[in-house]
Coordinates of C-alpha atoms in Angstrom, one line a residue:
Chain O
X12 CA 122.6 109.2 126.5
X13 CA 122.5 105.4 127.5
X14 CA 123.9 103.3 124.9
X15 CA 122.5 99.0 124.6
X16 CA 125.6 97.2 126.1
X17 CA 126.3 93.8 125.4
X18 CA 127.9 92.3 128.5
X19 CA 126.5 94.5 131.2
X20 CA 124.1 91.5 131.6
X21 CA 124.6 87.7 132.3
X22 CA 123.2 85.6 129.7
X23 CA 119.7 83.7 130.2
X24 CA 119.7 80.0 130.4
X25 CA 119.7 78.2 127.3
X26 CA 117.8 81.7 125.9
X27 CA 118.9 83.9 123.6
X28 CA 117.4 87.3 122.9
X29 CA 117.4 89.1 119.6
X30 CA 116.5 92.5 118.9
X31 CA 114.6 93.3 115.9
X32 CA 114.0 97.1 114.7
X33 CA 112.0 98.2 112.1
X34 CA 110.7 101.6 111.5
X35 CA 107.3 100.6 109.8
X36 CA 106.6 97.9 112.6
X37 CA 105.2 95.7 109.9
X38 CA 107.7 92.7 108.6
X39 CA 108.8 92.4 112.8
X40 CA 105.7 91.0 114.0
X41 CA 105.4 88.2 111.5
X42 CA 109.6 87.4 111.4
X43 CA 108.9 87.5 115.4
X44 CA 106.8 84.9 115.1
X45 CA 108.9 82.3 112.7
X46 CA 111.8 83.4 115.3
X47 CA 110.3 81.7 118.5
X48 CA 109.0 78.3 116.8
X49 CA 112.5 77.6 116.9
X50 CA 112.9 74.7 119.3
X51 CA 116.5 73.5 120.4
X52 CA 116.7 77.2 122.2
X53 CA 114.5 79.6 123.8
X54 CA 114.4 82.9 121.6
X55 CA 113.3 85.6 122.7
X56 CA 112.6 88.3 120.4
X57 CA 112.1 92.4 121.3
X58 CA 110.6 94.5 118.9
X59 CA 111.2 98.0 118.5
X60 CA 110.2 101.0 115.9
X61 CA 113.6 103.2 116.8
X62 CA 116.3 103.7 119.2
X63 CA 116.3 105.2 121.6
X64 CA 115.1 102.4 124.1
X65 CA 112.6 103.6 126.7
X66 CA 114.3 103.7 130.3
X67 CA 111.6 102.0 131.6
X68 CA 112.4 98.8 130.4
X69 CA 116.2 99.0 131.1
X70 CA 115.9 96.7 134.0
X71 CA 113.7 94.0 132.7
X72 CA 115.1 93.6 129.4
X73 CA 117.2 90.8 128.9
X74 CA 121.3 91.0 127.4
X75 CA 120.5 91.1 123.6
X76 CA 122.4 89.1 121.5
X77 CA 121.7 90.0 118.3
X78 CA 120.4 93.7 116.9
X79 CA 118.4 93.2 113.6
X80 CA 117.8 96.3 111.5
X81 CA 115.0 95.5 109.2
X82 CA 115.2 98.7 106.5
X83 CA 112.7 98.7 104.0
X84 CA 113.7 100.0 100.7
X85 CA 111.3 101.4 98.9
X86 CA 111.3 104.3 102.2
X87 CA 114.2 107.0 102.7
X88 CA 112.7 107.3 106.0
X89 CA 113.6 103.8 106.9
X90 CA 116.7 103.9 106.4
X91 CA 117.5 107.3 107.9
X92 CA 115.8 105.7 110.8
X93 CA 117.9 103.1 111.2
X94 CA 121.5 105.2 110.5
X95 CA 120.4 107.2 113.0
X96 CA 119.5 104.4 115.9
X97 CA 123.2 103.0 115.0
X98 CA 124.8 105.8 118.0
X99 CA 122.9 104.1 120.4
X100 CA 124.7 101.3 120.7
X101 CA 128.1 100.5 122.2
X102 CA 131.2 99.9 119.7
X103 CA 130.8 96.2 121.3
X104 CA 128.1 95.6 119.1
X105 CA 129.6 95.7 116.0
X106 CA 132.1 92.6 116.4
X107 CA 129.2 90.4 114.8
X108 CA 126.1 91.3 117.3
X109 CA 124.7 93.4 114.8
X110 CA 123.2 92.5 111.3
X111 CA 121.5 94.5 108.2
X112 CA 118.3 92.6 106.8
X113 CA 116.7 94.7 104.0
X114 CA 113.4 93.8 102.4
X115 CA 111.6 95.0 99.1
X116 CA 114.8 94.9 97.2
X117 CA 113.7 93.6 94.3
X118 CA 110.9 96.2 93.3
X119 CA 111.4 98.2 90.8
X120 CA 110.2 101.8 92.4
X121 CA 113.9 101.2 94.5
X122 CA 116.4 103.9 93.5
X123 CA 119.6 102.3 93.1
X124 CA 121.5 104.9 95.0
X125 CA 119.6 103.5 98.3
X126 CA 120.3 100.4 98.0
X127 CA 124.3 101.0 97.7
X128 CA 123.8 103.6 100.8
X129 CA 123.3 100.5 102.5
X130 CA 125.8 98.7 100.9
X131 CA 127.9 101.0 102.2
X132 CA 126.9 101.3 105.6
X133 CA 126.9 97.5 106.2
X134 CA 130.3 97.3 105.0
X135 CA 131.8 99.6 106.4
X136 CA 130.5 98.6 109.8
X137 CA 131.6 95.2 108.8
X138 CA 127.9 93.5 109.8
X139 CA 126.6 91.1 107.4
X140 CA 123.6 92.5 105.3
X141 CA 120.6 90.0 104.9
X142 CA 118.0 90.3 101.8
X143 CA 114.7 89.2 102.7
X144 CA 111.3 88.9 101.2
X145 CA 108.2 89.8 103.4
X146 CA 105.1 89.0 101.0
X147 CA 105.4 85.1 101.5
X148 CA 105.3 82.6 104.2
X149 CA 107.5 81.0 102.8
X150 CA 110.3 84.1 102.4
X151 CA 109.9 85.0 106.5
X152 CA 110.5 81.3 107.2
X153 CA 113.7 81.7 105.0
X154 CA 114.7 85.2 106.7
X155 CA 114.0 83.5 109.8
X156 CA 116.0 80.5 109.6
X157 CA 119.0 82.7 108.0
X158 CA 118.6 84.8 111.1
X159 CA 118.7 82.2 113.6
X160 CA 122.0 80.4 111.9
X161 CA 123.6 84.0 113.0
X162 CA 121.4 84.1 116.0
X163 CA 122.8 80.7 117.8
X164 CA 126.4 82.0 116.9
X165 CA 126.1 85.7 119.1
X166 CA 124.3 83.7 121.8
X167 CA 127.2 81.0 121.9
X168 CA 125.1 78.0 121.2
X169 CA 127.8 76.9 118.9
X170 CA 131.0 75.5 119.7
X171 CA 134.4 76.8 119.2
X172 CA 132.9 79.5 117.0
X173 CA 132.0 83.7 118.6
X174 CA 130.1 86.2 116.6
X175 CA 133.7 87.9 115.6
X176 CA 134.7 84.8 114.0
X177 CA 131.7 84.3 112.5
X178 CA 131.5 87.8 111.0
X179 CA 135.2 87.4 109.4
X180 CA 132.9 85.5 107.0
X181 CA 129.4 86.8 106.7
X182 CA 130.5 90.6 107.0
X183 CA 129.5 92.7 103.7
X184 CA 131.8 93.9 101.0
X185 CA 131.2 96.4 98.6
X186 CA 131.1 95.6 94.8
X187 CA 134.2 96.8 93.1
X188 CA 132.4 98.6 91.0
X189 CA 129.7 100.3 93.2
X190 CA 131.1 103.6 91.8
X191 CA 130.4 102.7 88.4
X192 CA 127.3 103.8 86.7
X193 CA 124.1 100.8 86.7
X194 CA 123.0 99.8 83.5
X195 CA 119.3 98.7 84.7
Chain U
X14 CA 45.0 105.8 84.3
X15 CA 46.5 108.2 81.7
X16 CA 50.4 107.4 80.1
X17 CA 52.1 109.5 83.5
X18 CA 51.0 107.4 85.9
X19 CA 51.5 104.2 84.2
X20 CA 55.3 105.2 83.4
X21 CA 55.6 105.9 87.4
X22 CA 54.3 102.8 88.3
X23 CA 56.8 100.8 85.6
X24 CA 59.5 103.0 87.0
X25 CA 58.1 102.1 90.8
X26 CA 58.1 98.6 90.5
X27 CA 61.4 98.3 87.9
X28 CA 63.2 100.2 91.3
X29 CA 61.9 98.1 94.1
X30 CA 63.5 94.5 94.2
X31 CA 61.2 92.0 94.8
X32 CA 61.9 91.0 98.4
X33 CA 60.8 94.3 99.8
X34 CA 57.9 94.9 97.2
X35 CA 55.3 93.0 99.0
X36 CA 56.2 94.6 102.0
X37 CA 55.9 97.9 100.0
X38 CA 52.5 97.4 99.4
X39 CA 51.1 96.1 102.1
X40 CA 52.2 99.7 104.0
X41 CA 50.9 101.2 100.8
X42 CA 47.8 100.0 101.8
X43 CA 45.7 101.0 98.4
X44 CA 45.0 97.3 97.4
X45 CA 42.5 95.3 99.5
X46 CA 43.4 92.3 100.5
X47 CA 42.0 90.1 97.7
X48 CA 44.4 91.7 95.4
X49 CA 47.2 91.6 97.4
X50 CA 47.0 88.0 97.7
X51 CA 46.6 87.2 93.8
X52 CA 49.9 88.8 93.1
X53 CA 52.5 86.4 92.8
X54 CA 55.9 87.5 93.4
X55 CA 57.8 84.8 91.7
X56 CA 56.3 86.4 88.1
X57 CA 59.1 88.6 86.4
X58 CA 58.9 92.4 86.6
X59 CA 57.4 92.9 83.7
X60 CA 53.9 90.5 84.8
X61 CA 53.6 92.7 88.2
X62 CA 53.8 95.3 86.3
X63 CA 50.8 94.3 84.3
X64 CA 49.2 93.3 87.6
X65 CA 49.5 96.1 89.5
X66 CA 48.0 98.2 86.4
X67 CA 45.3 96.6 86.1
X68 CA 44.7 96.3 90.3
X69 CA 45.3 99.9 90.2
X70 CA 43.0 100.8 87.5
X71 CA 40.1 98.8 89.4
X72 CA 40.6 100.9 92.6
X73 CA 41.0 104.1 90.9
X74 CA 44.6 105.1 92.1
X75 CA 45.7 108.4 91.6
X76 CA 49.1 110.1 90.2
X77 CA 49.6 111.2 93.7
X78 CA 48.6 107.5 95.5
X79 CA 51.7 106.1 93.4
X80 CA 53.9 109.1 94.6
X81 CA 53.0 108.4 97.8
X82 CA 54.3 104.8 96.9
X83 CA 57.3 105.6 95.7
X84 CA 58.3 107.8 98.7
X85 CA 57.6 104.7 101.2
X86 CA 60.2 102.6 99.2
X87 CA 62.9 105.7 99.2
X88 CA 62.0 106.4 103.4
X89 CA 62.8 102.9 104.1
X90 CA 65.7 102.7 101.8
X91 CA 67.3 106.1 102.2
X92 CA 71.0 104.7 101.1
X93 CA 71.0 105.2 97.4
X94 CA 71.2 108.1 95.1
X95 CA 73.7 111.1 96.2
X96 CA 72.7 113.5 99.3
X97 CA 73.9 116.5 99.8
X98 CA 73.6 118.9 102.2
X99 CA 72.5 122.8 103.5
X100 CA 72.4 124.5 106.6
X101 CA 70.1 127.2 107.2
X102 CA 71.8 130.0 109.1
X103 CA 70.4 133.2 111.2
X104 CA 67.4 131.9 112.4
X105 CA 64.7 134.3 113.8
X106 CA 63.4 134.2 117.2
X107 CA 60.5 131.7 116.4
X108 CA 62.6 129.3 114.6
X109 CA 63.0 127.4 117.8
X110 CA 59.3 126.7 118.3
X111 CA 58.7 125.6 114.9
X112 CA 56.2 122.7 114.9
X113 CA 55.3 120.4 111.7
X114 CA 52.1 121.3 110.5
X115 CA 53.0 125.1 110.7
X116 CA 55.7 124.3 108.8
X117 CA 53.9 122.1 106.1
X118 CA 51.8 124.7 105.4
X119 CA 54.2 127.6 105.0
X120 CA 56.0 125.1 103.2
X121 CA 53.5 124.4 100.5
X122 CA 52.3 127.8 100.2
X123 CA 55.9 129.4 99.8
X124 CA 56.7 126.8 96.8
X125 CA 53.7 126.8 95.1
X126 CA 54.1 130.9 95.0
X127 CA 57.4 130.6 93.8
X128 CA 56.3 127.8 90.9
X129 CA 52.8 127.1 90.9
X130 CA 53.2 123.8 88.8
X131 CA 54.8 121.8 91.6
X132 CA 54.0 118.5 93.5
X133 CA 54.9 118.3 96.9
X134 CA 54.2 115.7 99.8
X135 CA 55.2 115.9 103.3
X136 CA 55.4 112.8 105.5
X137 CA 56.6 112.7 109.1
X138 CA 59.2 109.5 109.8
X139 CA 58.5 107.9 112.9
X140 CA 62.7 108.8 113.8
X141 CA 61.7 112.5 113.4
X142 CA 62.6 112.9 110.3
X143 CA 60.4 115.6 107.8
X144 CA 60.5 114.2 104.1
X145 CA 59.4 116.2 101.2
X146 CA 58.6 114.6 97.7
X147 CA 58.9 117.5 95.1
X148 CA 58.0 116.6 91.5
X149 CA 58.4 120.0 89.7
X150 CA 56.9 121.1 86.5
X151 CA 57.8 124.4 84.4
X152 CA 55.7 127.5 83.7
X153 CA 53.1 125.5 81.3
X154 CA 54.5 121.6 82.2
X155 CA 52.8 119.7 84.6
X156 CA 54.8 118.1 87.4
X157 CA 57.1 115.3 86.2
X158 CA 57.3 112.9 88.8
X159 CA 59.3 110.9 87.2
X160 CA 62.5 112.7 88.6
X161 CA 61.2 113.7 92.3
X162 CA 63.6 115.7 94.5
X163 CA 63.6 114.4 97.9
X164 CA 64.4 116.8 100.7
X165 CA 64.9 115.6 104.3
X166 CA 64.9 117.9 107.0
X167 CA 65.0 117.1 111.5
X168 CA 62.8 120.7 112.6
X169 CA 64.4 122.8 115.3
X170 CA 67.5 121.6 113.6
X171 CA 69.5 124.1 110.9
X172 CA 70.5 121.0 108.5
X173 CA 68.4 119.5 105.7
X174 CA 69.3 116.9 102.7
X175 CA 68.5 117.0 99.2
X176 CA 68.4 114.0 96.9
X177 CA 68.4 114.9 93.3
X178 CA 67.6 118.9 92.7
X179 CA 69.6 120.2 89.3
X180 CA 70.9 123.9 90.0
X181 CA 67.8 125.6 88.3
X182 CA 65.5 124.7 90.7
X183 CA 67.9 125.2 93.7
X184 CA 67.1 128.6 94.7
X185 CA 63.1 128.2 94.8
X186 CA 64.2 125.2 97.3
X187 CA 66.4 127.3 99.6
X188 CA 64.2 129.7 99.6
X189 CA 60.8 128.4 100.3
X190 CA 62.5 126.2 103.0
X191 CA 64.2 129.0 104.1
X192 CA 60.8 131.0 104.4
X193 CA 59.5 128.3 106.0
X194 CA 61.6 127.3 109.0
X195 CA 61.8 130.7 109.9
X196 CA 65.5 131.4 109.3
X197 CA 67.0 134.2 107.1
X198 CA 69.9 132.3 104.9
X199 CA 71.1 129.0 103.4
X200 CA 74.3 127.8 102.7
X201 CA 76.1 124.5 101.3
X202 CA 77.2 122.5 104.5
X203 CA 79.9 120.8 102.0
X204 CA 78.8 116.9 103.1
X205 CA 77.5 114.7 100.4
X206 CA 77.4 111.4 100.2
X207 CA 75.7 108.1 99.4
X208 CA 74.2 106.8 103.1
X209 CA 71.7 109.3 104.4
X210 CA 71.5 107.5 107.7
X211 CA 76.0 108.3 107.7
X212 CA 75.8 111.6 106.8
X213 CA 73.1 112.5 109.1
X214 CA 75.1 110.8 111.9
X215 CA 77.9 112.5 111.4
X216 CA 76.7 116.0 111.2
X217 CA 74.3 115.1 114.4
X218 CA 77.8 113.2 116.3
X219 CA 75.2 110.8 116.7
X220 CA 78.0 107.8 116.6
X221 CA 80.3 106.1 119.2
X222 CA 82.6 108.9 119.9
X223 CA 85.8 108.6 123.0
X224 CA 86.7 111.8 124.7
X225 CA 90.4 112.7 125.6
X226 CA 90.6 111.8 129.2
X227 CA 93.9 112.2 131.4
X228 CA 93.4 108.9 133.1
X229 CA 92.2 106.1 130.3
X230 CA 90.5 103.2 131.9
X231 CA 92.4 100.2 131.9
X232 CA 89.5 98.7 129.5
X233 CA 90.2 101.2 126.7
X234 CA 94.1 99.7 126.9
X235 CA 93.2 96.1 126.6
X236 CA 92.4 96.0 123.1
X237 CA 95.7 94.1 121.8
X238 CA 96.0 90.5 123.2
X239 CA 99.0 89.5 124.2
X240 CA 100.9 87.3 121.3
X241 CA 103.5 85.4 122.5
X242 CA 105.0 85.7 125.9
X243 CA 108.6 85.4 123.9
X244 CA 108.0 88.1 121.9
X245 CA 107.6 91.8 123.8
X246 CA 107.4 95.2 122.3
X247 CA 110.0 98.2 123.6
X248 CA 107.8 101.1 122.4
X249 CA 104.3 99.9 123.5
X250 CA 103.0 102.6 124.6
X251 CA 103.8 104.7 121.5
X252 CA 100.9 101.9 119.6
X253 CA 98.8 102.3 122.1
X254 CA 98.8 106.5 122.2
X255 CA 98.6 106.2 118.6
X256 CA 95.3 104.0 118.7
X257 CA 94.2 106.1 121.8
X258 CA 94.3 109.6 119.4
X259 CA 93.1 108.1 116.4
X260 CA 89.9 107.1 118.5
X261 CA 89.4 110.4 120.1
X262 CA 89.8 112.2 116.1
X263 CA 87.6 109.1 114.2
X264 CA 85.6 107.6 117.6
X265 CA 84.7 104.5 118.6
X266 CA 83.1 101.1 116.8
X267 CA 81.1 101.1 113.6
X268 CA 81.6 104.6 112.0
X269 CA 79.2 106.6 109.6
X270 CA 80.0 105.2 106.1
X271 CA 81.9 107.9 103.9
X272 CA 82.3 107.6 100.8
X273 CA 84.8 110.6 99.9
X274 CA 86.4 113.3 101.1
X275 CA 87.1 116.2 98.6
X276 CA 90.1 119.3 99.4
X277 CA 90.8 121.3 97.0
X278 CA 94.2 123.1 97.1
X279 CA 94.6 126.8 96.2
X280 CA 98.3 127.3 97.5
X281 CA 102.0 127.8 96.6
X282 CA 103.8 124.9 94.9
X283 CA 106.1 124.1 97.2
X284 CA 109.3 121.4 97.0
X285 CA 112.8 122.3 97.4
X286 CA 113.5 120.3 94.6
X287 CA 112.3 121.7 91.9
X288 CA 113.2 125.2 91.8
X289 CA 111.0 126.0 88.4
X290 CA 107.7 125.2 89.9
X291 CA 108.7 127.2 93.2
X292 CA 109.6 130.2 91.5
X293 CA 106.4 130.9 90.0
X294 CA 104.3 133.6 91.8
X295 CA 100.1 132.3 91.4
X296 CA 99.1 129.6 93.5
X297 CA 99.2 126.0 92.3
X298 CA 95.8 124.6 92.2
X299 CA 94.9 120.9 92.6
X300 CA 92.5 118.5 93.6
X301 CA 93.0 115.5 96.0
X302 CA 90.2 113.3 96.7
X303 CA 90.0 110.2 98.7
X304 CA 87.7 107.6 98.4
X305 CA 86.6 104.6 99.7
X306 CA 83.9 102.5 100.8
X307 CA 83.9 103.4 104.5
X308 CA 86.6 106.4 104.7
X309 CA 86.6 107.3 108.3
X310 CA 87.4 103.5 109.1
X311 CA 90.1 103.6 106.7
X312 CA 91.4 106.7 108.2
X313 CA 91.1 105.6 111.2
X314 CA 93.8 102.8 110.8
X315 CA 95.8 104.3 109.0
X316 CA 96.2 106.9 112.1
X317 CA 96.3 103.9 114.3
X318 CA 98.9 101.8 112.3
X319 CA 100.9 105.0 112.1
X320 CA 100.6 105.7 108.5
X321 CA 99.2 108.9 109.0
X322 CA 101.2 111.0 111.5
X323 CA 100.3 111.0 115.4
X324 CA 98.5 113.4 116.3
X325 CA 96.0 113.6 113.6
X326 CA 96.1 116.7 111.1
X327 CA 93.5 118.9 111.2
X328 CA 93.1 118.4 107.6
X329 CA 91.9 115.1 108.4
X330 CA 90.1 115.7 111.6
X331 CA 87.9 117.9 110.3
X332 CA 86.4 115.7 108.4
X333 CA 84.4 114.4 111.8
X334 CA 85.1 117.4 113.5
X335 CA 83.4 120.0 111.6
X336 CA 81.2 117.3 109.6
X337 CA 82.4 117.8 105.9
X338 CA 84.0 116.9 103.4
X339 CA 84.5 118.9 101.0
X340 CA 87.7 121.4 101.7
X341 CA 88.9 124.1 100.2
X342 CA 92.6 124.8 101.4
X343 CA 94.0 128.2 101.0
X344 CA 97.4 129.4 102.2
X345 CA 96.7 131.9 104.7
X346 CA 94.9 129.3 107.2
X347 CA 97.0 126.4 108.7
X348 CA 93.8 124.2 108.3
X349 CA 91.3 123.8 105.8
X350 CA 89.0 126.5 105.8
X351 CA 85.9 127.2 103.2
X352 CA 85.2 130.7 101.6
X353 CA 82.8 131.8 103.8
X354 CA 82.8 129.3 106.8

């Protein structure tokens, strides 16, 4: 089973490469394409449906610097998807070069327990968990700019800061009181 | 010109728009030219009406003149109304070598046996096509063509599509067509829908259709252009298969318009969680129906945008496949399967 690695490769110049993986291949496409207007650096974005990674590619693909997982919430399948894509990756990963963004939050067919499933598995991965909204223009270019702040740190484009500094702060906590009945 | 055919040539005229009523006409071909050029087709409905009465009148047109009328409209706008459909099954050993005026003939002489008050006109399309105007009357009522049945049928071919036939009169239909193209049974084909020229596409595979092929041609691949040379997809391939199967199930281009697809479920309720509904021994009966303007295309991307599960289901691919779509779905088949099919 060949796990993603994140040094095995040397970085591209002034590049950096982000991995975005979605199971419903929808929101990608369109937060791939806010990604690469992004001007002071080259980003170079991946898409994927699920791990594993085809072999094929191994060679060409460049070091990824960031792994997005983009769960939808209003499907169990997404985010069984995306718990299960998390063994293919090496433990490296997970000081900061991997991040949670979650969509459809706010609607109201989303059972609460999924949403704290997530909670859950963000923090206790320590990754930061993003909330996005897809419907808009205006909410990708707000996912995308969020996701680029975090991006520029795991490729090193910012000084005197790493991605396991930066996830001291942006990693997600748990509620105190997830285990407490919701009142909604 | 008694009450009947002045109420059919009201209806006639209140049907056809405008645009194609001159057109109408002139194929008509009952009104000389003189006439033809004194209508003026800017008047409301209800002044062409008059018109045409009184044009009509002059000439002498006849009950039958106006049906003949009417049935040039419906031939050359077959898309309206609801069609369903029948195929003719066992067919004896001249069925093959049917030709059309054998089979107007029988036609009219099977029908009029069965009801002897009855109308019917038979007109050969130039793509074919046989079409049959039947106005039907009762035992002591005279044909009311105000509520023709039209029956479309391709000879040497088992299918044929009714327009507008109540269940009464269905059995003297089957059977004097039956009698008449020389075959020994009739059945529903379960295929209704609104476009003639669709259905009858469908049934005859007469549309763009891709056959599984071990080694696609690099033209069938090129169909997604490439976005942005930053951004690059991992599992490509898996799209592409996807769109590649969803093709081969649906086929290719501008598909026959569908309007729905009917399957109705005669099995076990069956849900691990909830154990009530499970427990019970009959069969849980429900009806799903899809609808939509232009089904198969909708189908057809929702199996290529991987809504609907790669490889297609045969409940769904049997809607081109086998040319229906109405299902009923029992528990013993895997697929959908019809009582007697």
């Amino acid at each position: 089973m060949s796990r993603l690695n994140p040094f095995a490769k040397l970085p591209g110049l002034n590049t950096a490469s982000v991995l975005l993986v979605e199971n419903e291949e929808h929101f990608q496409q369109s937060l791939a394409e806010a990604l690469v207007k992004e001007t002071s650096v080259t980003v170079s974005v991946r898409l994927a449906k699920s791990f594993p990674l085809p072999v094929e590619n191994d060679e060409s693909r460049p070091r990824i610097d960031l792994v997005v997982f983009i769960i939808n919430l209003t499907s169990e399948l997404s985010f069984q998807s995306a718990e299960a894509s998390l063994k293919y990756l090496e433990p490296g990963y997970f000081l900061g070069k991997v991040c949670f963004m979650v969509t459809n939050a706010r609607s109201s067919s989303v059972p609460a327990e999924r949403l704290d499933a997530v909670r859950r598995l963000a923090a206790s991965l320590y990754c930061p968990l993003l909330f996005a909204e897809d419907q808009t223009q205006q909410g990708v270019t707000n996912a995308a700019e969020r996701l680029l702040t975090i991006l520029k740190v795991a490729a090193g484009f910012v000084p005197f800061t790493s991605s396991l500094y930066l996830s001291n702060l942006t990693r997600s906590t748990l509620p105190p009181d997830i285990d407490q009945p919701s009142f909604d | 010109m008694n009450d009947s055919s002045k109420l059919l040539l009201q209806r006639i005229v209140r049907r056809i728009p405008v645009q194609m009523l001159k057109a109408t006409l002139d194929k008509w071909g009952r009104l000389t030219v003189e006439q033809r050029q004194a209508i003026d087709f800017t008047q409301s409905k209800w002044a062409l009406t008059q018109k045409l009465l009184s044009f009509c009148e002059e000439n002498g047109v006849t009950l039958t003149q106006l049906a003949e009328l009417e049935m040039i409209h419906v031939i050359e706008n077959p898309n309206q109304g609801m069609w369903y459909t029948f195929q003719l099954l066992d067919p004896e050993n001249d069925a093959q070598s049917l030709e059309l005026t054998q089979f107007k003939q029988q036609f009219k002489c099977h029908l009029s046996e069965l009801l002897r008050q009855v109308s019917v006109k038979i007109k050969k399309h130039t793509d074919e096509a046989v079409w049959i105007r039947i106005a039907w009357g009762g035992s002591f009522t005279k044909p009311n063509h105000l509520k023709p049945t039209y029956v479309v049928h391709h000879l040497q071919t088992p299918y044929f599509f009714v327009r507008n036939l109540t269940s009464k009169l269905k059995p003297l239909l089957s059977q004097a067509l039956t009698l008449a193209t020389r075959h020994q049974g009739v059945k529903e084909a379960n295929l209704s829908g609104r476009n003639l020229t669709s259905i009858r596409d469908l049934l005859m595979r007469q549309y763009q259709q891709m056959f599984p092929t071990k080694y696609p041609s690099p033209h069938d691949e090129e169909d997604q252009p490439v976005l942005n040379q930053y951004i690059e997809k991992e599992q490509g391939h898996v799209a592409t298969h996807r769109r590649r199967m969803a093709r081969e199930v649906f086929g290719d281009g501008t598909l026959p318009q569908l309007q729905s697809a009917v399957y109705k479920l005669d099995t076990k309720f069956k849900d691990p969680s909830n154990k009530t509904m499970t427990e019970r021994e009959d069969t849980f009966k429900c009806v799903v129906k899809f609808s939509s303007i232009n089904l198969l295309e909708s189908l057809r991307s929702c199996a290529s945008s991987g809504i609907a599960s790669a490889p297609v289901t045969p409940l769904l691919s049997s809607i081109p496949l086998k040319g229906r779509n109405y299902f009923v779905v029992t528990d013993n088949t895997p697929g959908p399967s019809s009582q007697r099919h």
